[in-house]
Short mmCIF file of C-alpha atoms in Angstrom, two decimals:
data_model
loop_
_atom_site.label_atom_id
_atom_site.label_comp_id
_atom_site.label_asym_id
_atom_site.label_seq_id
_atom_site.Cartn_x
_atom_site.Cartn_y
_atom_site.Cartn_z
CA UNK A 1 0.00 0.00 0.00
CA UNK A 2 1.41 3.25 -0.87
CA UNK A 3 0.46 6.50 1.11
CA UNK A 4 3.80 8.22 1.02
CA UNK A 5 3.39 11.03 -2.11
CA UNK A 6 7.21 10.87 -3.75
CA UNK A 7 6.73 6.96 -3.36
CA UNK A 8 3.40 7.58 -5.55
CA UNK A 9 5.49 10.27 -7.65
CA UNK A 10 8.39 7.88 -8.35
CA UNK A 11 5.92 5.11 -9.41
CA UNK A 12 4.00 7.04 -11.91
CA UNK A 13 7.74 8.32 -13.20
CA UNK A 14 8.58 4.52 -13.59
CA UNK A 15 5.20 4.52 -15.68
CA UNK A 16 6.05 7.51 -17.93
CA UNK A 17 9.40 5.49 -18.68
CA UNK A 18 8.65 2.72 -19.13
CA UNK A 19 5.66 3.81 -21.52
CA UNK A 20 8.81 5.68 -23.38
CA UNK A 21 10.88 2.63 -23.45
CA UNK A 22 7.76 0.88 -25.22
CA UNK A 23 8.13 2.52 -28.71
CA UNK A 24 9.97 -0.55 -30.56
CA UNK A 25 7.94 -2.90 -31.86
CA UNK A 26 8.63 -6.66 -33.11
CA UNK A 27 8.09 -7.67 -36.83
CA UNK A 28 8.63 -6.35 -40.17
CA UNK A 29 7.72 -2.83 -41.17
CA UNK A 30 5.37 -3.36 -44.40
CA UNK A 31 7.37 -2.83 -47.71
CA UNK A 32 5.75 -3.56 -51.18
CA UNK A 33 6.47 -6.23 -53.12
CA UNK A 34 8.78 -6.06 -56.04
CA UNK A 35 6.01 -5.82 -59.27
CA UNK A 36 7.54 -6.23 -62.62
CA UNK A 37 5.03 -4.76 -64.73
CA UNK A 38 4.73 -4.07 -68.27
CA UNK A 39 5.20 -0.75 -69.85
CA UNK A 40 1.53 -0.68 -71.29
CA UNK A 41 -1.53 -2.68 -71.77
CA UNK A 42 -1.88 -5.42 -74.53
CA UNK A 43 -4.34 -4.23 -77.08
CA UNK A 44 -3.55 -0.69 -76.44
CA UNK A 45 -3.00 1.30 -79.71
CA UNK A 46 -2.73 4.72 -78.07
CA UNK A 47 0.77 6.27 -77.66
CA UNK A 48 2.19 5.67 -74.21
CA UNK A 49 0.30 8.03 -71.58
CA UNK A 50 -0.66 8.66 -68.17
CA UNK A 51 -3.84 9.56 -69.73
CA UNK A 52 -6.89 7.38 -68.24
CA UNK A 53 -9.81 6.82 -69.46
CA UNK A 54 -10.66 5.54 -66.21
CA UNK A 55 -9.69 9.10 -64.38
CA UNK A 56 -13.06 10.33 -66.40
CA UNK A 57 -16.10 11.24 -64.49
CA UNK A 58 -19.03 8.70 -65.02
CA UNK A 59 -21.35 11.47 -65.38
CA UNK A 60 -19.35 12.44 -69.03
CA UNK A 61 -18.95 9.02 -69.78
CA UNK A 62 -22.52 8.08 -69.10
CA UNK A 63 -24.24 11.49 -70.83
CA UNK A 64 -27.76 9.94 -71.10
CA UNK A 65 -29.97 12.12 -68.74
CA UNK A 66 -32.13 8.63 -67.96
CA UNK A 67 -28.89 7.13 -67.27
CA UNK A 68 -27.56 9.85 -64.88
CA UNK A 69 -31.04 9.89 -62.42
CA UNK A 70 -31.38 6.20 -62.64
CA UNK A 71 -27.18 5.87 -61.22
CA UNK A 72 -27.58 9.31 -58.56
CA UNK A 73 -31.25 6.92 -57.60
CA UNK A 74 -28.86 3.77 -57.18
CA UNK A 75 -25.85 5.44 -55.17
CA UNK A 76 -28.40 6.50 -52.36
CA UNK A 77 -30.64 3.34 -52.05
CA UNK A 78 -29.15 0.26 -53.60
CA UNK A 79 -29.03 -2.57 -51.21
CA UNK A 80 -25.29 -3.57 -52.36
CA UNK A 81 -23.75 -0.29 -51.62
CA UNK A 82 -26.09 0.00 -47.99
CA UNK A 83 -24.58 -3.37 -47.09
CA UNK A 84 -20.66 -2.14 -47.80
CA UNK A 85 -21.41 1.02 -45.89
CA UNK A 86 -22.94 -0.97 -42.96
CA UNK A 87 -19.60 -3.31 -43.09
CA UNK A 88 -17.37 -0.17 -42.94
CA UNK A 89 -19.06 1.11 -39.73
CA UNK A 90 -18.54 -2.31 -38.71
CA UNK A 91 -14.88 -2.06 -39.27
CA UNK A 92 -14.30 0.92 -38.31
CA UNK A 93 -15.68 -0.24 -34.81
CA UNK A 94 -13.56 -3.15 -34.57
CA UNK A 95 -10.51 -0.97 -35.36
CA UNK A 96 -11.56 1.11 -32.36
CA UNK A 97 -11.73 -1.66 -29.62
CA UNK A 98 -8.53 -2.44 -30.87
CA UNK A 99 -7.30 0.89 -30.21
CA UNK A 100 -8.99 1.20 -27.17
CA UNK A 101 -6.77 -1.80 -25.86
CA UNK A 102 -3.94 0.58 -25.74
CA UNK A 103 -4.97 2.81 -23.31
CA UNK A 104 -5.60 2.82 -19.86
CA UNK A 105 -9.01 1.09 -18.09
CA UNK A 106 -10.10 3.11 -15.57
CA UNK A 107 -13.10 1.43 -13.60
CA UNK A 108 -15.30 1.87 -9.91
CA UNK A 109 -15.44 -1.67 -8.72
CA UNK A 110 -16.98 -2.95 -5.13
CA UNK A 111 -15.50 -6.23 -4.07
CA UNK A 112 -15.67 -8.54 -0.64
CA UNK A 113 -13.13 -11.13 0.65
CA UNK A 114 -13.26 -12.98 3.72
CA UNK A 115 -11.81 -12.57 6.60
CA UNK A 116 -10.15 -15.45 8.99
CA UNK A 117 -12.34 -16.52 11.74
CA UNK A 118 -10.95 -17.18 14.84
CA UNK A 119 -12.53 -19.30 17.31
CA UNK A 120 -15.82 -18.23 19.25
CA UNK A 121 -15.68 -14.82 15.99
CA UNK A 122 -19.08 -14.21 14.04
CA UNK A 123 -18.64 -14.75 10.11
CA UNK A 124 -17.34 -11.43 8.77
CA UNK A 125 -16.24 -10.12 5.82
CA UNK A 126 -13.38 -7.34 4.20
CA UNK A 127 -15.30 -4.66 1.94
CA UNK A 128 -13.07 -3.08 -1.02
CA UNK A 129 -14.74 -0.18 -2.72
CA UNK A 130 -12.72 2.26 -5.13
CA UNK A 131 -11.36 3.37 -8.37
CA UNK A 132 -9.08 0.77 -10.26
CA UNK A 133 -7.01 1.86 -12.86
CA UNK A 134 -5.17 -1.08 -15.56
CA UNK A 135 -2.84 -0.50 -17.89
CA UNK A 136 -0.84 -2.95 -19.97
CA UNK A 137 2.83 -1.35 -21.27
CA UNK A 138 2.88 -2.31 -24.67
CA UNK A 139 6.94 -2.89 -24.28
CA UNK A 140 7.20 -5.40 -27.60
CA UNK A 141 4.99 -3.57 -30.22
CA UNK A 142 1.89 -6.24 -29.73
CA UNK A 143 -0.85 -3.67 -30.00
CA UNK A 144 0.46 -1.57 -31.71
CA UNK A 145 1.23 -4.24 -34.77
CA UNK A 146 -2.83 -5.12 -34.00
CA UNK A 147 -3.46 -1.66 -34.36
CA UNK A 148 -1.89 -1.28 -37.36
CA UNK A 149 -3.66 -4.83 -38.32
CA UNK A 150 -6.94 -3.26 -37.42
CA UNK A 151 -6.71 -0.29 -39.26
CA UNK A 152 -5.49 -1.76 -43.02
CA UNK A 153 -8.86 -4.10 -42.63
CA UNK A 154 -10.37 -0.61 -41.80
CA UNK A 155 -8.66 0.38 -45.26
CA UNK A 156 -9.41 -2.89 -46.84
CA UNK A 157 -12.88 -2.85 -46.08
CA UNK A 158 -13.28 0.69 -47.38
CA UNK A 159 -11.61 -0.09 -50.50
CA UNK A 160 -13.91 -2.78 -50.80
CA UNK A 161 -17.09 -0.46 -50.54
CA UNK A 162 -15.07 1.81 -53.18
CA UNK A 163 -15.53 -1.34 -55.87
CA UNK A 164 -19.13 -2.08 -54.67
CA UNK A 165 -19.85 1.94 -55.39
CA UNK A 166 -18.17 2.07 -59.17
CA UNK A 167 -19.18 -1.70 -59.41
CA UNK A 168 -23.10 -0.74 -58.99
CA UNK A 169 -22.31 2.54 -61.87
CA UNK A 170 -21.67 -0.43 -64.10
CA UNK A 171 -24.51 -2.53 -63.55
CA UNK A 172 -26.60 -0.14 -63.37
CA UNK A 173 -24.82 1.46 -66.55
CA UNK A 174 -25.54 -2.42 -68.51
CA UNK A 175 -28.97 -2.75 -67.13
CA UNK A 176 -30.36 0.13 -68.72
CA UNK A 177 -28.42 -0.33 -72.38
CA UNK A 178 -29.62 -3.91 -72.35
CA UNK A 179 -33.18 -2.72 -71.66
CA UNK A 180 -32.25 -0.18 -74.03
CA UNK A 181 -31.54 -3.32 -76.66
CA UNK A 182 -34.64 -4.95 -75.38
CA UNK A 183 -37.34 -2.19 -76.86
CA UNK A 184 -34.85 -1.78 -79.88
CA UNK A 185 -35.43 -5.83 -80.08
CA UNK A 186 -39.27 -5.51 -79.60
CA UNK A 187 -39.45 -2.59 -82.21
CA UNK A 188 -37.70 -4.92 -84.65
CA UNK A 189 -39.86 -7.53 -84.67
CA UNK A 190 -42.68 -4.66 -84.39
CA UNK A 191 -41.71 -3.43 -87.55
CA UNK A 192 -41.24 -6.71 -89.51
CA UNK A 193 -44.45 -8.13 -88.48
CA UNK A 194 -45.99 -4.60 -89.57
CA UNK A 195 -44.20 -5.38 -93.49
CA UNK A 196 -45.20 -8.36 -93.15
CA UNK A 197 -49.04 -8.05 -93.23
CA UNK A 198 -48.70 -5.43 -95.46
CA UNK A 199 -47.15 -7.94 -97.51
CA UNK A 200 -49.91 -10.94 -96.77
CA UNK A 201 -52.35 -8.18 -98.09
CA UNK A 202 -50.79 -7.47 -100.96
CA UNK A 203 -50.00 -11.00 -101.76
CA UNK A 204 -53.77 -11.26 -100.98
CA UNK A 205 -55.13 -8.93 -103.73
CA UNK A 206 -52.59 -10.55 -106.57
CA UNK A 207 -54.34 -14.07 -105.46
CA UNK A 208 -57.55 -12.00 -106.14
CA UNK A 209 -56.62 -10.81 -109.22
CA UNK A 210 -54.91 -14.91 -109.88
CA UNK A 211 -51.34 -13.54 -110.28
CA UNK A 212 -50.55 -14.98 -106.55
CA UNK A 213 -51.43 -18.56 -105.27
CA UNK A 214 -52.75 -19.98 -101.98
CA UNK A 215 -49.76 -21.24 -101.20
CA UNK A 216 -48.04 -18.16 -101.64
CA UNK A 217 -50.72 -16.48 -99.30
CA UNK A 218 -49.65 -19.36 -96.85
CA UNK A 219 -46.00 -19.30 -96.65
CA UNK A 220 -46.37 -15.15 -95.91
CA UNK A 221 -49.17 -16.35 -93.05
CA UNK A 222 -46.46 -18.46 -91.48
CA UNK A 223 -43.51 -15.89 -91.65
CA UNK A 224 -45.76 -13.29 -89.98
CA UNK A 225 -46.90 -15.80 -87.19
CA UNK A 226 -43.28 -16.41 -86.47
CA UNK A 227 -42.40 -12.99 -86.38
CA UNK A 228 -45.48 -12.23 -84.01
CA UNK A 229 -44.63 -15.03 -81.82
CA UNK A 230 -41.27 -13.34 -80.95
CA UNK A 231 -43.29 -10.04 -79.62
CA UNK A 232 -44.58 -11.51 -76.58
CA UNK A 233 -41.11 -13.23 -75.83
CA UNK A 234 -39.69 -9.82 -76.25
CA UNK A 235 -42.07 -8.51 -73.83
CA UNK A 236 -41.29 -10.75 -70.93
CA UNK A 237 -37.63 -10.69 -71.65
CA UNK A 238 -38.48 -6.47 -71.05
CA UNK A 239 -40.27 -7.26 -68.21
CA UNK A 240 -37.61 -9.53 -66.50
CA UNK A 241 -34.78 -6.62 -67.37
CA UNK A 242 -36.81 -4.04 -65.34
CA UNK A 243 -36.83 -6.22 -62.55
CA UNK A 244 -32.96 -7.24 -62.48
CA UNK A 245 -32.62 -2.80 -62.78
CA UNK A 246 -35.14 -2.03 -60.46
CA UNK A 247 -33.26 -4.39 -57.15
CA UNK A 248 -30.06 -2.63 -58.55
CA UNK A 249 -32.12 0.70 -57.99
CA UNK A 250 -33.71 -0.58 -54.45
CA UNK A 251 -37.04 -0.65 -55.45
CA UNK A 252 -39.81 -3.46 -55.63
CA UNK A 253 -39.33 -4.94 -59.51
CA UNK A 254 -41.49 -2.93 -61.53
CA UNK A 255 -41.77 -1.19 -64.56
CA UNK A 256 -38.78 1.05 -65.72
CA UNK A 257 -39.23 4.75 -67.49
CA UNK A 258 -36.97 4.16 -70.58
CA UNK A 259 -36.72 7.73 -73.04
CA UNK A 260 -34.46 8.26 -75.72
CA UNK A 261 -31.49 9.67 -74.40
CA UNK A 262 -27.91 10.60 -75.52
CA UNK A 263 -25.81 8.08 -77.18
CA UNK A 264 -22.52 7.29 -75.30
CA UNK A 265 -18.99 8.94 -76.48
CA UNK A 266 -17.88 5.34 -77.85
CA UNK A 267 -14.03 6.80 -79.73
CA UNK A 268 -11.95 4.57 -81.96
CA UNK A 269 -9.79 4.30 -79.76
CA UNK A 270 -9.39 4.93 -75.42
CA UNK A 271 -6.45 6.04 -73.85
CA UNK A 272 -5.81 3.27 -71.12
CA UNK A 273 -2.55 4.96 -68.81
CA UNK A 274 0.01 2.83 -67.45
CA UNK A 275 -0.37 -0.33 -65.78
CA UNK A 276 1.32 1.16 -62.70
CA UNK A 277 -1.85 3.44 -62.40
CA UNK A 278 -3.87 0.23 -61.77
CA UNK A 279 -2.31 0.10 -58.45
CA UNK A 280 -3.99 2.98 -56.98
CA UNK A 281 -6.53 3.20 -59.05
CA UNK A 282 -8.13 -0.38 -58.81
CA UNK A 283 -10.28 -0.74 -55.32
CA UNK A 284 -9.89 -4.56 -55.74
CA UNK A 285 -5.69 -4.08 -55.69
CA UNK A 286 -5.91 -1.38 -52.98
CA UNK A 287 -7.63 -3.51 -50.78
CA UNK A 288 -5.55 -6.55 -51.67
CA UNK A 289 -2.39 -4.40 -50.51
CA UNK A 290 -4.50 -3.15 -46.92
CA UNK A 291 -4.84 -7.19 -46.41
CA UNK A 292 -1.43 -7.99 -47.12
CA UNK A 293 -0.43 -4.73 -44.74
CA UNK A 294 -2.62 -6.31 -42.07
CA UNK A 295 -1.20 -9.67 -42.44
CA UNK A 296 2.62 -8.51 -42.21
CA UNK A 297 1.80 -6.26 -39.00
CA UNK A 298 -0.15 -9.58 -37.11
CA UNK A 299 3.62 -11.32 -37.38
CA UNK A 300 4.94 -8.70 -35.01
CA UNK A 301 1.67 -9.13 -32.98
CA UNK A 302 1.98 -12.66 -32.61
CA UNK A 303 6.28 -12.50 -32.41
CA UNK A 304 6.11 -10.33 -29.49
CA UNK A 305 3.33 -12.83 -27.51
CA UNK A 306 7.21 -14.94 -26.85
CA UNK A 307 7.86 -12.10 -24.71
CA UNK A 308 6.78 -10.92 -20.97
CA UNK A 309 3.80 -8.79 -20.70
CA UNK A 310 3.75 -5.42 -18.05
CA UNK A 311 0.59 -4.21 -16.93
CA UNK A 312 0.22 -1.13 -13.90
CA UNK A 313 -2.43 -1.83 -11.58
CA UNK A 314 -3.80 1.15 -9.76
CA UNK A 315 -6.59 0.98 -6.46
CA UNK A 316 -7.33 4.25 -4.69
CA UNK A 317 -10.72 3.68 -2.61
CA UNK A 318 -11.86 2.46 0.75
CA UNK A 319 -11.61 -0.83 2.83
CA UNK A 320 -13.72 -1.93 5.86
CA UNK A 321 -15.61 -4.98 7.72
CA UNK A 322 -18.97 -2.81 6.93
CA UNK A 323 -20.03 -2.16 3.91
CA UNK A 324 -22.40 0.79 4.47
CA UNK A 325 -19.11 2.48 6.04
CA UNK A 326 -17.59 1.95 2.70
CA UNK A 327 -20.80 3.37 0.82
CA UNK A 328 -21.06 6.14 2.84
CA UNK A 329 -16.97 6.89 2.66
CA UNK A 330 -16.43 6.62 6.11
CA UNK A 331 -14.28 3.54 5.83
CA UNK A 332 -10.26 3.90 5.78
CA UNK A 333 -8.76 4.64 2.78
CA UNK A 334 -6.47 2.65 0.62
CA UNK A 335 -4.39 3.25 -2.55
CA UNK A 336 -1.87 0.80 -3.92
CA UNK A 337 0.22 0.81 -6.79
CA UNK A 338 2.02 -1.98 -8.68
CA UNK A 339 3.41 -3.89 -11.46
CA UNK A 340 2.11 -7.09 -13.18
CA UNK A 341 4.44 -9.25 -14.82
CA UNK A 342 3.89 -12.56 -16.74
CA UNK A 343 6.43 -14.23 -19.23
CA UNK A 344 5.23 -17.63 -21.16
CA UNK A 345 7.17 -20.36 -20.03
CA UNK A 346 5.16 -23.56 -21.61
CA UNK A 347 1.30 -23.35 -24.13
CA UNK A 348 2.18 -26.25 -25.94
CA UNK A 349 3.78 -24.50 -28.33
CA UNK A 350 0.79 -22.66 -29.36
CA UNK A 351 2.59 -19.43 -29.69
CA UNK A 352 5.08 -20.55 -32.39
CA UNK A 353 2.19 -22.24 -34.41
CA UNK A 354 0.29 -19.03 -34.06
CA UNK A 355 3.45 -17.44 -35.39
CA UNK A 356 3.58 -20.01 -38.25
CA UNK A 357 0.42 -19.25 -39.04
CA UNK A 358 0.81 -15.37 -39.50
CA UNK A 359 3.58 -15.86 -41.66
CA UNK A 360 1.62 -18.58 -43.74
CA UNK A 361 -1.30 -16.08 -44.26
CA UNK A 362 1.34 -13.37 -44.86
CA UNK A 363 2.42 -15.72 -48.14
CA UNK A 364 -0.85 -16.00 -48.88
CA UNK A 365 -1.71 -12.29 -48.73
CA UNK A 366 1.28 -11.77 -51.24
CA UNK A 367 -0.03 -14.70 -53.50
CA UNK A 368 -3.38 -12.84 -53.98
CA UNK A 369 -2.61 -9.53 -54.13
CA UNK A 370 0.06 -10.65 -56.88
CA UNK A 371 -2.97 -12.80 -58.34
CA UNK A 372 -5.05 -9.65 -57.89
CA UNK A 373 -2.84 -7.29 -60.06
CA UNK A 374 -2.38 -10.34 -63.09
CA UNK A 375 -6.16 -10.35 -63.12
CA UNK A 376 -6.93 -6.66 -63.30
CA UNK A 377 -4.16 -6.83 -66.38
CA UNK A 378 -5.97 -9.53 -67.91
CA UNK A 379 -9.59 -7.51 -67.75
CA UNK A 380 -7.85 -4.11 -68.86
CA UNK A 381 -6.19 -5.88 -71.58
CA UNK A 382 -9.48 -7.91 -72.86
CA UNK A 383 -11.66 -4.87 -72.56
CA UNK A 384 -9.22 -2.94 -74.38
CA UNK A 385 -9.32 -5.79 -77.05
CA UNK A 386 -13.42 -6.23 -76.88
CA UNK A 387 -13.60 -2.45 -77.47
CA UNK A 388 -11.75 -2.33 -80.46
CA UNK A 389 -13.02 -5.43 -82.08
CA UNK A 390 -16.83 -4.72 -81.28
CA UNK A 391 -16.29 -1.21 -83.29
CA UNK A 392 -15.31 -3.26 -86.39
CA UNK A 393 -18.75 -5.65 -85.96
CA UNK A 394 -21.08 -2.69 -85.53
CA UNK A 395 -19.39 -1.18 -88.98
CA UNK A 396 -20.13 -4.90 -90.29
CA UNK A 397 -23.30 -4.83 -89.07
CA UNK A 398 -23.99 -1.77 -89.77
CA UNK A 399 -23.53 -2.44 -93.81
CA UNK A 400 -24.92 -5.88 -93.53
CA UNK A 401 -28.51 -4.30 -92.44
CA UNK A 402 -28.39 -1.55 -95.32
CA UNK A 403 -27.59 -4.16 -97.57
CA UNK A 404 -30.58 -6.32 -96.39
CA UNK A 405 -32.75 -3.82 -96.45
CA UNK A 406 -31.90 -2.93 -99.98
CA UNK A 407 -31.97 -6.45 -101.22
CA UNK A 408 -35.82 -6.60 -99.93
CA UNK A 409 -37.02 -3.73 -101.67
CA UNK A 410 -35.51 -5.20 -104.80
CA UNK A 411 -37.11 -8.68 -104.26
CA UNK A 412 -40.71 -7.26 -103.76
CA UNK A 413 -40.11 -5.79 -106.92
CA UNK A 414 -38.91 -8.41 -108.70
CA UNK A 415 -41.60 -10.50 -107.50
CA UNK A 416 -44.26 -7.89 -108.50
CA UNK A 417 -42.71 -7.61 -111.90
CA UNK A 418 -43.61 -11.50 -112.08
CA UNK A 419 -39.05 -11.87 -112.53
CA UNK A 420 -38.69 -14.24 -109.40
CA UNK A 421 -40.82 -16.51 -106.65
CA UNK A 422 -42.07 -15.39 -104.09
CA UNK A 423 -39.42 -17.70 -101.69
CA UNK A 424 -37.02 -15.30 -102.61
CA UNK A 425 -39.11 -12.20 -101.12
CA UNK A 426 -39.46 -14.62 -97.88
CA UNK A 427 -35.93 -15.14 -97.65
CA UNK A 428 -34.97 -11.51 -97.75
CA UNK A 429 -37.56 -10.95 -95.09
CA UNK A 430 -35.86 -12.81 -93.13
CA UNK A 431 -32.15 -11.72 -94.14
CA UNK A 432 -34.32 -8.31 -92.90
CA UNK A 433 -35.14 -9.28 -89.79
CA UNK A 434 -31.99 -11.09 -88.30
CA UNK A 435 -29.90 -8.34 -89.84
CA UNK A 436 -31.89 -5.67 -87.70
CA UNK A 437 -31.39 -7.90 -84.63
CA UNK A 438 -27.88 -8.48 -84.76
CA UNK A 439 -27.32 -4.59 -84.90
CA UNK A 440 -29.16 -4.02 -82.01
CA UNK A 441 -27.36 -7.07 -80.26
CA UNK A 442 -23.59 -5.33 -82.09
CA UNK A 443 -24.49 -1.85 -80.73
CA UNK A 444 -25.20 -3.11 -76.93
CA UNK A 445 -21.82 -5.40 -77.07
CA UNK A 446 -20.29 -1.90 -78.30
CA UNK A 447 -21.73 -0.33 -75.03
CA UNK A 448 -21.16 -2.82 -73.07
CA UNK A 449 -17.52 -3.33 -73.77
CA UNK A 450 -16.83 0.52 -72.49
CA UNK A 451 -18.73 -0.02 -69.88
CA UNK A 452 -16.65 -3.08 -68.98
CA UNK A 453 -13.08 -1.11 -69.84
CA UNK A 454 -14.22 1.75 -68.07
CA UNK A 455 -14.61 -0.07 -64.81
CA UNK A 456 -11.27 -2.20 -65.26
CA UNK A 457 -9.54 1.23 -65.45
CA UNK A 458 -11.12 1.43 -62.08
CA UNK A 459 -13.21 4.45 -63.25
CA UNK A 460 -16.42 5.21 -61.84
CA UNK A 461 -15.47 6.83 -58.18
CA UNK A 462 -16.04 10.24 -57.09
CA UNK A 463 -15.48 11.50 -53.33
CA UNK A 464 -18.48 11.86 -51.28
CA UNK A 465 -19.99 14.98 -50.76
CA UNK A 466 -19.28 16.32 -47.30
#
């Protein structure tokens, strides 16, 4: 028990010391790994830049109005990006009982002991009422490497919300082209099945006249009912695509306001950067690298558990036989002051396979985030390949419908000059009609490969508005 001041002065210098002498810290201090990566992207044609596509803002790369309100609608109520948020509060309160395991525990505590009973003595008992103060000197590093643990999950798991944010632009981005390419598809078949009963009654009024035959009549009756059929197939496919972009949006499925809007900016060709970029541009490689900090800084955590542990114990309160005499602070008082130490001596060698372990998962954190940067190559390097390549089948396309379209009007005429059969006018109906749907399908994959290289150049994120 120490009353005597400089006795209480000296201990708390002994604290301030020793809390001094506590700044090294076991383990390896995080260093990246050596990268060797290439000088560009494969399937980049642009002269060498640190020009991004992926440092655009969405809202210029997604210029559609319709498209903006249905993204700003998404950002503020999609269930994805409320579940990331809700895990970085959850991090972020982890890291902060971690923390809080540095400092000292102050606490009011109330406690009874017995007391030895001599012969002939009533049962009594020692009252201990007071403040209690713990701290543990963190001599070896050990919290401070779980600190530093805590906090690059903290990172990690923010990171993580960063992808699910410019993640959701995307699918939000491909859910409304490929409704978009659904009422294109719809109006396609629309169309054709409008030709073709122009077509049936035309073919109706030769047969009148006996230039055309029944059987003519016949074969346009079945073209148009397989036409129509696909209308109604069309229209559920619409209907399931508003309800995949209406849970992106948060809201019950349901029916989806689609107006024509601005086409995209889709250039020959997009300046991709340097790879190097990717590794702070890329949430999925940032948050790789916050693991793999977090993973080095729990071998120091679990290197200095070899080593004795200090913790200062404080009591400054009031001891009696009667408790209401320590309620009421009438009781004598007490304070102590003293030192707790406790060195491992035998766990069954738990503590060097817990160190084994955080050295495994350390090589394991450097396999993936190596794994992680290969892969975001690989999607950079397709997209930039998809994006050039699905240019050159639109212009394809493109020509293939004109021509189509062209060859049609010159096999009604032929057949109304009496020149050809009328299987010829049925077979350019039909060159017609998948010709018109494999534009519509070419001019989504177009969109949808920018979309896709847009979000491997790990574009898409904006800060928050504070």
């Amino acid at each position: 028990m120490l009353t005597n001041p400089p006795t209480i002065l000296r201990c708390l210098l002994l604290l301030l010391a020793t809390a001094i002498l506590s700044g090294c810290s076991f383990g390896p201090d995080y260093v990246r790994p050596d990268l060797e990566l290439p000088a560009t992207f494969r399937g980049s044609d642009v002269s060498l830049s640190d020009t991004s596509f992926g440092d655009r803002n969405w809202r210029t790369v997604y210029s559609d109005p319709t498209l903006q309100a249905l993204i700003e609608e998404a950002l503020t109520a999609a269930p994805d990006l409320l579940l990331a948020e809700a895990r970085i509060r959850e991090a972020e309160a982890v890291a902060g009982i971690t923390h809080a395991d540095r400092l000292p525990q102050l606490s009011l505590s109330f406690a009874t002991s017995p007391t030895a009973r001599q012969p002939g003595d009533d049962l009594t008992s020692t009252f201990l009422g007071g403040a209690a103060i713990s701290w543990e000197i963190d001599l070896w590093g050990r919290m401070r490497r779980a600190d530093e643990a805590a906090r690059a999950d903290l990172l990690a798991r923010e990171e993580t919300g960063r992808g699910v944010y410019i993640t959701l632009i995307s699918q939000v981005a491909t859910g409304y082209y490929r409704l978009l390419a659904e009422h294109d598809l719809l109006a396609v078949a629309t169309r054709t099945a409008t030709n073709q009963r122009e077509s049936l009654r035309l073919i109706e009024r030769l047969s009148t006249a006996g230039i055309a035959t029944d059987a003519e009549i016949r074969q346009q009756e079945v073209a148009l009912a397989v036409t129509e059929a696909t209308i109604p197939a069309q229209k559920r496919r619409i209907a399931n695509a508003e309800n995949a972009l209406s849970i992106l949006l948060g809201r019950s499925p349901g029916s989806v306001l689609i107006k024509t809007g601005t086409e995209p900016d889709l250039p020959a060709d997009i300046p991709a950067g340097l790879p190097s970029q990717l590794l702070e541009k890329r949430p999925d490689i940032m948050a790789a690298e916050q693991q793999l900090i977090a993973a080095n800084a729990r071998i120091g955590e679990a290197k200095a558990r070899f080593f004795p542990s200090l913790s200062l114990t404080g009591l400054f309160g009031q001891v009696s036989t009667s408790a209401s005499d320590v309620l009421t602070g009438s009781a004598a008082s007490v304070a102590s002051l003293g030192a707790d130490a406790l060195q491992p001596l035998f766990a069954g060698k738990r503590l060097l396979y817990n160190h084994e372990a955080t050295r495994t998962r350390l090589d394991q954190s450097v396999i993936t985030y190596r794994k992680t940067i290969l892969t975001a190559l690989a999607e950079v390097a397709n997209a930039l390949t998809n994006y050039r390549y699905s240019g050159d089948i639109l212009t394809i396309q493109q020509q293939r419908t004109a021509s189509a379209r062209e060859a049609l009007r010159l096999a009604e005429s032929r057949y109304q000059a009496g020149v050809i059969s009328y299987i010829e006018v049925l077979d350019a109906q039909r060159q017609l009609f998948a010709a018109e749907t494999d534009l519509v399908q070419a001019r989504l994959d177009r969109r949808l490969t920018l979309i896709s290289l847009y979000l491997s150049l790990g574009g898409g994120w904006e800060e928050p508005a504070t």
